[in-house]
């Protein structure tokens, strides 16, 4: 090859590298300053594969997290009160067609006692989560919510799936403050493949109903679902930007052996962290948990998520006798650990990365509770 031509192509490569770096620096600057990214820029950030570039993205998200919501990490006490489920989501170990689940249902009294116990430990929010269990009618849930609220000074978050507007209304009137209903994926076609009995549109409508009823609303998605592309994840980011929920849960998909997706590879830690970072940059002041799933795929997953934009942890307070049966995916973190050591370990994790443990209910930074 003539020397002149070689020099020319080396110069060309050098210049395009410099250009690429300049573009990346500009996008990151924009992300840090306003989060007002185009779809192409969101895709570019989610596609980063250089370790230094990813570190810069995560650092920008961490800075925006500090500026917009401070160093506090909020603690939510989780009670998984029933693993009965009428739905058949392809990814979930609790799906109704899994015959190998030992199904349980805590009594109303057990739920109230457990919740009051958690609130007594100065944990300001109780999360009541279950499969979609019709036994827990809105009236029964209202009784439980009322029972907790009359004895404890805490916020109540529900995470019990899709319900009619009237049910949501009754439970809100009984005193529920928040509702977690991940949108799972904002790509309607992918959503349809994973949820044989439901459609994205009905999920979206539930989120709108909840918002109208003045719940603080949580949405979110899984990362690494079979067939999911970067374009799909960009749909999630854009959906979350439009909805602007108070809370956003993002975790990796983990294959459960007794589901149709048993053989699918699980979600990747780095992609999950990039997604948390981009969502933090775009949505600014959402409450974002470091999810149990991210702690399950990586020993330091919780700390890594907390330094990529997250600011909430959810120690598991489900009584140990039931907890092993709430297996939405295998090897769930905290499955045998008693609540006291789980919260102790989480507090140590929070302090070890220079953050503070928040007190009080930890309401939305977007709307007052
Ligand atoms: N029935 C409630 C609660 C579902 S469990 C509801 O419909 O909202 C809470 C979350 O766990 C789900 O929203 C889903 O995003 C996540 N999940 C379920 N199965 C999973 C799996 N195999 N891997 C990772 N996350 C999973």
Short mmCIF file of C-alpha atoms and ligand atoms in Angstrom, two decimals:
data_model
loop_
_atom_site.label_atom_id
_atom_site.label_comp_id
_atom_site.label_asym_id
_atom_site.label_seq_id
_atom_site.Cartn_x
_atom_site.Cartn_y
_atom_site.Cartn_z
CA UNK A 1 0.00 0.00 0.00
CA UNK A 2 1.48 3.40 -0.89
CA UNK A 3 2.52 5.29 2.22
CA UNK A 4 0.41 8.33 1.33
CA UNK A 5 -2.75 6.26 1.19
CA UNK A 6 -2.00 4.56 4.50
CA UNK A 7 -1.45 7.88 6.19
CA UNK A 8 -4.66 9.17 4.75
CA UNK A 9 -6.75 6.25 6.07
CA UNK A 10 -5.07 6.40 9.50
CA UNK A 11 -5.88 10.10 9.64
CA UNK A 12 -9.43 9.36 8.58
CA UNK A 13 -9.82 6.72 11.29
CA UNK A 14 -8.28 9.03 13.89
CA UNK A 15 -10.62 11.85 12.91
CA UNK A 16 -13.72 9.69 13.00
CA UNK A 17 -12.68 8.43 16.45
CA UNK A 18 -12.25 12.00 17.65
CA UNK A 19 -15.64 12.86 16.12
CA UNK A 20 -17.27 9.87 17.83
CA UNK A 21 -15.82 10.89 21.18
CA UNK A 22 -16.94 14.48 20.72
CA UNK A 23 -20.47 13.32 19.88
CA UNK A 24 -20.52 11.04 22.93
CA UNK A 25 -19.28 13.86 25.20
CA UNK A 26 -22.00 16.16 23.83
CA UNK A 27 -24.75 13.60 24.32
CA UNK A 28 -23.58 12.90 27.85
CA UNK A 29 -23.46 16.61 28.61
CA UNK A 30 -27.01 17.03 27.34
CA UNK A 31 -28.10 13.99 29.36
CA UNK A 32 -26.55 15.45 32.48
CA UNK A 33 -27.93 18.96 31.99
CA UNK A 34 -31.52 18.27 30.93
CA UNK A 35 -32.06 14.59 30.10
CA UNK A 36 -33.77 15.82 26.99
CA UNK A 37 -32.45 13.13 24.65
CA UNK A 38 -33.68 12.13 21.22
CA UNK A 39 -34.57 8.52 20.51
CA UNK A 40 -31.31 8.12 18.56
CA UNK A 41 -29.31 9.43 21.51
CA UNK A 42 -31.09 7.07 23.91
CA UNK A 43 -30.24 4.17 21.60
CA UNK A 44 -26.63 5.32 21.35
CA UNK A 45 -26.25 5.40 25.14
CA UNK A 46 -27.90 2.00 25.60
CA UNK A 47 -25.59 0.59 22.92
CA UNK A 48 -22.32 1.73 24.53
CA UNK A 49 -19.91 -1.17 24.85
CA UNK A 50 -16.64 0.44 25.88
CA UNK A 51 -16.10 0.03 29.64
CA UNK A 52 -14.83 3.63 30.08
CA UNK A 53 -17.80 5.06 28.17
CA UNK A 54 -20.21 3.01 30.29
CA UNK A 55 -18.45 4.21 33.45
CA UNK A 56 -18.96 7.82 32.31
CA UNK A 57 -22.65 7.19 31.61
CA UNK A 58 -23.15 5.63 35.04
CA UNK A 59 -21.27 8.50 36.69
CA UNK A 60 -23.47 11.06 34.96
CA UNK A 61 -26.58 9.24 36.21
CA UNK A 62 -25.13 9.12 39.72
CA UNK A 63 -24.53 12.89 39.62
CA UNK A 64 -28.05 13.61 38.40
CA UNK A 65 -29.41 11.31 41.11
CA UNK A 66 -27.50 13.31 43.73
CA UNK A 67 -28.65 16.66 42.34
CA UNK A 68 -32.31 15.71 41.91
CA UNK A 69 -33.05 13.41 44.87
CA UNK A 70 -30.00 13.63 47.16
CA UNK A 71 -28.06 10.87 48.90
CA UNK A 72 -30.99 9.35 50.81
CA UNK A 73 -31.86 5.74 50.08
CA UNK A 74 -35.45 4.89 50.98
CA UNK A 75 -36.35 1.58 52.63
CA UNK A 76 -39.56 -0.23 51.72
CA UNK A 77 -40.62 -3.27 53.75
CA UNK A 78 -41.96 -5.93 51.37
CA UNK A 79 -44.65 -8.47 52.26
CA UNK A 80 -45.44 -11.06 49.57
CA UNK A 81 -48.80 -12.08 50.94
CA UNK A 82 -50.12 -14.49 48.29
CA UNK A 83 -48.51 -16.41 45.43
CA UNK A 84 -51.82 -17.42 43.83
CA UNK A 85 -52.09 -16.00 40.34
CA UNK A 86 -54.77 -15.95 37.68
CA UNK A 87 -52.32 -14.73 35.03
CA UNK A 88 -50.04 -16.82 32.85
CA UNK A 89 -47.09 -14.51 32.13
CA UNK A 90 -44.51 -16.59 30.26
CA UNK A 91 -41.58 -15.44 32.40
CA UNK A 92 -43.06 -15.76 35.88
CA UNK A 93 -42.66 -18.78 38.16
CA UNK A 94 -46.02 -18.03 39.78
CA UNK A 95 -47.94 -18.33 36.48
CA UNK A 96 -51.19 -20.26 36.85
CA UNK A 97 -50.02 -23.14 34.61
CA UNK A 98 -47.07 -23.94 36.87
CA UNK A 99 -48.37 -26.92 38.86
CA UNK A 100 -45.19 -27.20 40.94
CA UNK A 101 -45.82 -24.14 43.11
CA UNK A 102 -46.94 -24.67 46.68
CA UNK A 103 -49.61 -21.96 46.76
CA UNK A 104 -50.10 -19.96 49.95
CA UNK A 105 -52.21 -17.06 51.10
CA UNK A 106 -51.50 -15.15 54.30
CA UNK A 107 -54.56 -14.31 56.37
CA UNK A 108 -55.67 -10.69 56.68
CA UNK A 109 -54.65 -10.79 60.33
CA UNK A 110 -51.16 -12.10 59.50
CA UNK A 111 -50.69 -9.37 56.91
CA UNK A 112 -51.75 -6.62 59.31
CA UNK A 113 -49.58 -8.00 62.15
CA UNK A 114 -46.53 -8.29 59.87
CA UNK A 115 -47.05 -4.77 58.53
CA UNK A 116 -47.50 -3.24 61.98
CA UNK A 117 -44.31 -5.04 63.09
CA UNK A 118 -42.35 -3.54 60.18
CA UNK A 119 -43.70 -0.05 60.82
CA UNK A 120 -42.61 -0.45 64.46
CA UNK A 121 -39.04 -0.73 63.20
CA UNK A 122 -39.26 2.77 61.76
CA UNK A 123 -39.70 1.61 58.19
CA UNK A 124 -42.00 4.21 56.67
CA UNK A 125 -43.44 2.26 53.74
CA UNK A 126 -45.02 -1.19 53.56
CA UNK A 127 -45.29 -2.81 50.13
CA UNK A 128 -48.05 -5.42 49.83
CA UNK A 129 -47.33 -7.61 46.81
CA UNK A 130 -49.04 -10.72 45.44
CA UNK A 131 -49.91 -12.58 42.28
CA UNK A 132 -53.25 -11.63 40.78
CA UNK A 133 -55.30 -13.36 43.45
CA UNK A 134 -59.07 -12.85 43.13
CA UNK A 135 -59.60 -14.10 46.70
CA UNK A 136 -58.27 -10.72 47.82
CA UNK A 137 -61.21 -8.69 46.62
CA UNK A 138 -61.00 -4.91 46.80
CA UNK A 139 -63.21 -5.04 49.92
CA UNK A 140 -60.85 -7.48 51.64
CA UNK A 141 -57.84 -5.41 50.63
CA UNK A 142 -59.57 -2.27 51.91
CA UNK A 143 -60.09 -3.98 55.27
CA UNK A 144 -56.39 -4.90 55.45
CA UNK A 145 -55.25 -1.42 54.44
CA UNK A 146 -57.55 0.14 57.00
CA UNK A 147 -56.34 -2.33 59.63
CA UNK A 148 -52.72 -1.33 59.04
CA UNK A 149 -53.39 2.40 58.82
CA UNK A 150 -55.40 2.44 62.05
CA UNK A 151 -52.46 0.93 63.96
CA UNK A 152 -49.34 2.21 62.21
CA UNK A 153 -48.04 5.48 60.86
CA UNK A 154 -46.74 4.36 57.46
CA UNK A 155 -47.34 4.65 53.75
CA UNK A 156 -48.85 1.65 51.94
CA UNK A 157 -47.83 0.62 48.46
CA UNK A 158 -49.85 -2.03 46.64
CA UNK A 159 -48.46 -4.33 43.96
CA UNK A 160 -51.27 -6.71 43.14
CA UNK A 161 -51.71 -6.42 39.41
CA UNK A 162 -54.44 -5.28 37.05
CA UNK A 163 -57.80 -4.46 38.59
CA UNK A 164 -60.91 -2.57 37.54
CA UNK A 165 -61.05 1.17 38.21
CA UNK A 166 -63.61 0.66 41.01
CA UNK A 167 -61.25 -1.69 42.88
CA UNK A 168 -58.44 0.83 42.67
CA UNK A 169 -60.82 3.52 43.93
CA UNK A 170 -61.96 1.48 46.93
CA UNK A 171 -58.40 0.66 47.95
CA UNK A 172 -57.32 4.27 47.59
CA UNK A 173 -60.20 5.43 49.76
CA UNK A 174 -59.18 2.85 52.36
CA UNK A 175 -55.82 4.60 52.62
CA UNK A 176 -53.44 3.08 50.05
CA UNK A 177 -50.85 5.66 48.97
CA UNK A 178 -48.98 4.09 46.06
CA UNK A 179 -49.28 1.38 43.45
CA UNK A 180 -46.55 -0.53 41.60
CA UNK A 181 -47.56 -1.90 38.25
CA UNK A 182 -44.57 -2.38 35.99
CA UNK A 183 -45.46 -1.93 32.36
CA UNK A 184 -43.02 -4.86 31.76
CA UNK A 185 -42.27 -3.82 28.16
CA UNK A 186 -43.62 -0.89 26.18
CA UNK A 187 -43.45 -2.78 22.87
CA UNK A 188 -47.04 -3.99 22.34
CA UNK A 189 -46.03 -6.93 20.15
CA UNK A 190 -43.42 -8.24 22.62
CA UNK A 191 -45.89 -7.61 25.44
CA UNK A 192 -48.49 -9.73 23.63
CA UNK A 193 -46.07 -12.62 23.15
CA UNK A 194 -45.20 -12.69 26.87
CA UNK A 195 -48.72 -12.24 28.22
CA UNK A 196 -51.14 -14.68 26.63
CA UNK A 197 -54.19 -13.22 28.41
CA UNK A 198 -53.54 -9.51 28.30
CA UNK A 199 -52.45 -6.63 26.15
CA UNK A 200 -50.16 -3.70 26.67
CA UNK A 201 -53.06 -1.31 26.24
CA UNK A 202 -54.93 -2.66 29.29
CA UNK A 203 -51.75 -2.41 31.39
CA UNK A 204 -51.27 1.18 30.24
CA UNK A 205 -54.90 2.00 31.02
CA UNK A 206 -54.48 0.69 34.57
CA UNK A 207 -51.51 3.04 35.05
CA UNK A 208 -53.63 5.93 33.82
CA UNK A 209 -56.52 4.95 36.12
CA UNK A 210 -54.15 4.80 39.08
CA UNK A 211 -52.76 8.22 38.25
CA UNK A 212 -56.27 9.67 37.95
CA UNK A 213 -57.10 8.28 41.38
CA UNK A 214 -54.09 10.15 42.81
CA UNK A 215 -51.98 7.13 43.68
CA UNK A 216 -48.25 7.65 43.48
CA UNK A 217 -47.63 5.35 40.56
CA UNK A 218 -44.80 2.96 39.80
CA UNK A 219 -44.03 1.54 36.37
CA UNK A 220 -40.97 -0.25 35.02
CA UNK A 221 -39.68 -3.06 32.91
CA UNK A 222 -37.47 -6.10 32.64
CA UNK A 223 -34.19 -6.05 30.74
CA UNK A 224 -33.07 -8.98 28.59
CA UNK A 225 -36.48 -10.48 27.87
CA UNK A 226 -36.29 -13.09 25.08
CA UNK A 227 -36.54 -11.29 21.74
CA UNK A 228 -36.14 -7.82 23.30
CA UNK A 229 -33.92 -5.42 21.34
CA UNK A 230 -32.25 -2.10 22.15
CA UNK A 231 -35.08 -0.49 20.16
CA UNK A 232 -37.57 -2.10 22.58
CA UNK A 233 -35.63 -0.72 25.56
CA UNK A 234 -35.68 2.71 23.91
CA UNK A 235 -39.48 2.31 23.74
CA UNK A 236 -39.43 1.73 27.50
CA UNK A 237 -37.36 4.85 28.12
CA UNK A 238 -39.65 6.95 25.92
CA UNK A 239 -42.76 5.45 27.54
CA UNK A 240 -41.40 6.25 31.01
CA UNK A 241 -40.56 9.79 29.95
CA UNK A 242 -44.12 10.36 28.72
CA UNK A 243 -45.81 8.72 31.71
CA UNK A 244 -43.39 10.34 34.19
CA UNK A 245 -44.19 7.89 37.02
CA UNK A 246 -43.28 8.56 40.63
CA UNK A 247 -41.45 5.22 40.90
CA UNK A 248 -39.62 3.12 38.32
CA UNK A 249 -38.49 -0.48 38.85
CA UNK A 250 -35.98 -1.94 36.40
CA UNK A 251 -34.53 -5.42 36.75
CA UNK A 252 -33.01 -8.17 34.63
CA UNK A 253 -35.16 -11.02 33.36
CA UNK A 254 -34.18 -14.28 35.09
CA UNK A 255 -35.35 -17.57 33.54
CA UNK A 256 -37.47 -19.80 35.77
CA UNK A 257 -37.12 -23.54 35.08
CA UNK A 258 -40.88 -24.25 35.28
CA UNK A 259 -41.90 -21.72 32.64
CA UNK A 260 -41.94 -21.75 28.84
CA UNK A 261 -38.89 -19.44 28.94
CA UNK A 262 -36.80 -21.90 31.00
CA UNK A 263 -34.10 -22.16 28.35
CA UNK A 264 -33.79 -18.44 27.59
CA UNK A 265 -30.65 -16.60 28.69
CA UNK A 266 -31.17 -14.10 31.50
CA UNK A 267 -30.76 -10.32 31.35
CA UNK A 268 -27.26 -8.92 31.47
CA UNK A 269 -26.01 -6.85 34.43
CA UNK A 270 -24.27 -4.19 32.33
CA UNK A 271 -27.28 -3.61 30.11
CA UNK A 272 -29.49 -3.39 33.22
CA UNK A 273 -27.16 -0.78 34.74
CA UNK A 274 -27.08 1.22 31.48
CA UNK A 275 -30.87 1.14 31.43
CA UNK A 276 -31.13 2.33 35.07
CA UNK A 277 -28.65 5.12 34.27
CA UNK A 278 -30.45 6.29 31.12
CA UNK A 279 -33.83 6.23 32.84
CA UNK A 280 -32.44 8.26 35.75
CA UNK A 281 -30.97 10.79 33.32
CA UNK A 282 -34.25 11.12 31.41
CA UNK A 283 -36.73 11.06 34.31
CA UNK A 284 -34.55 13.03 36.81
CA UNK A 285 -36.30 12.66 40.19
CA UNK A 286 -38.12 9.31 40.13
CA UNK A 287 -37.85 6.89 43.05
CA UNK A 288 -35.92 3.95 41.59
CA UNK A 289 -35.32 0.71 43.49
CA UNK A 290 -32.15 -1.33 43.29
CA UNK A 291 -34.24 -4.42 42.57
CA UNK A 292 -33.93 -7.85 44.16
CA UNK A 293 -33.39 -9.26 40.65
CA UNK A 294 -30.27 -7.16 40.10
CA UNK A 295 -29.01 -8.30 43.52
CA UNK A 296 -29.70 -11.88 42.47
CA UNK A 297 -27.60 -11.90 39.28
CA UNK A 298 -24.61 -10.15 40.88
CA UNK A 299 -23.25 -10.26 44.42
CA UNK A 300 -22.80 -6.48 44.38
CA UNK A 301 -25.79 -5.79 42.14
CA UNK A 302 -27.59 -3.67 44.76
CA UNK A 303 -24.58 -1.39 45.30
CA UNK A 304 -23.97 -1.15 41.56
CA UNK A 305 -27.59 -0.20 40.89
CA UNK A 306 -27.49 2.37 43.71
CA UNK A 307 -24.45 4.02 42.09
CA UNK A 308 -26.04 3.94 38.61
CA UNK A 309 -29.10 5.99 39.56
CA UNK A 310 -31.20 3.95 42.01
CA UNK A 311 -32.30 5.31 45.41
CA UNK A 312 -34.64 2.74 47.00
CA UNK A 313 -34.17 -0.74 48.50
CA UNK A 314 -36.89 -3.23 49.39
CA UNK A 315 -35.87 -5.68 52.15
CA UNK A 316 -38.09 -8.74 52.25
CA UNK A 317 -40.31 -9.03 55.34
CA UNK A 318 -42.45 -11.93 54.13
CA UNK A 319 -42.54 -14.46 56.98
CA UNK A 320 -39.87 -17.11 56.28
CA UNK A 321 -42.41 -19.96 56.17
CA UNK A 322 -43.99 -18.40 53.05
CA UNK A 323 -41.07 -16.65 51.45
CA UNK A 324 -39.55 -19.70 49.74
CA UNK A 325 -42.78 -20.18 47.81
CA UNK A 326 -42.85 -16.70 46.27
CA UNK A 327 -40.51 -17.79 43.54
CA UNK A 328 -41.09 -15.51 40.53
CA UNK A 329 -37.56 -16.49 39.47
CA UNK A 330 -35.04 -18.93 41.03
CA UNK A 331 -32.33 -18.22 43.64
CA UNK A 332 -34.01 -15.03 44.72
CA UNK A 333 -31.85 -12.95 47.02
CA UNK A 334 -32.82 -12.87 50.73
CA UNK A 335 -34.87 -16.03 50.41
CA UNK A 336 -33.77 -17.55 53.73
CA UNK A 337 -32.37 -14.51 55.48
CA UNK A 338 -34.37 -13.25 58.43
CA UNK A 339 -35.68 -9.69 58.00
CA UNK A 340 -33.44 -8.26 60.72
CA UNK A 341 -30.20 -9.38 59.09
CA UNK A 342 -31.56 -8.47 55.63
CA UNK A 343 -32.20 -4.86 56.69
CA UNK A 344 -28.92 -4.78 58.63
CA UNK A 345 -27.02 -5.92 55.57
CA UNK A 346 -28.84 -3.43 53.34
CA UNK A 347 -28.12 -0.52 55.70
CA UNK A 348 -24.43 -1.49 55.71
CA UNK A 349 -24.46 -1.62 51.90
CA UNK A 350 -26.00 1.87 51.76
CA UNK A 351 -23.49 3.36 54.19
CA UNK A 352 -20.55 1.60 52.50
CA UNK A 353 -21.14 3.56 49.31
CA UNK A 354 -21.39 6.89 51.11
CA UNK A 355 -25.16 7.19 51.08
CA UNK A 356 -27.66 7.82 53.87
CA UNK A 357 -30.61 5.77 55.09
CA UNK A 358 -33.79 7.84 54.74
CA UNK A 359 -36.37 8.06 57.51
CA UNK A 360 -40.10 8.66 57.15
CA UNK A 361 -42.48 7.58 54.39
CA UNK A 362 -40.31 8.70 51.47
CA UNK A 363 -43.10 10.01 49.29
CA UNK A 364 -42.77 10.91 45.61
CA UNK A 365 -40.40 13.73 44.68
CA UNK A 366 -42.77 14.57 41.82
CA UNK A 367 -46.11 14.89 43.58
CA UNK A 368 -46.92 15.14 47.28
CA UNK A 369 -48.40 12.08 48.94
N1 LIG B 1 -48.77 -9.49 40.21
C1 LIG B 1 -48.12 -8.21 40.41
C2 LIG B 1 -46.71 -8.38 40.94
C3 LIG B 1 -45.81 -9.11 39.99
S1 LIG B 1 -44.24 -9.62 40.62
C4 LIG B 1 -48.18 -7.42 39.13
O1 LIG B 1 -48.71 -7.90 38.13
O2 LIG B 1 -47.73 -6.30 39.11
C5 LIG B 1 -43.31 -8.13 40.39
C6 LIG B 1 -42.44 -8.05 39.16
O3 LIG B 1 -41.51 -9.11 39.07
C7 LIG B 1 -43.16 -8.14 37.83
O4 LIG B 1 -43.80 -6.96 37.53
C8 LIG B 1 -42.04 -8.51 36.87
O5 LIG B 1 -41.49 -7.35 36.24
C9 LIG B 1 -40.99 -9.14 37.77
N2 LIG B 1 -40.74 -10.55 37.36
C10 LIG B 1 -41.63 -11.55 37.23
N3 LIG B 1 -41.03 -12.66 36.77
C11 LIG B 1 -39.72 -12.36 36.60
C12 LIG B 1 -38.59 -13.07 36.12
N4 LIG B 1 -38.67 -14.34 35.72
N5 LIG B 1 -37.39 -12.42 36.08
C13 LIG B 1 -37.30 -11.14 36.49
N6 LIG B 1 -38.33 -10.41 36.94
C14 LIG B 1 -39.53 -11.01 36.99
#
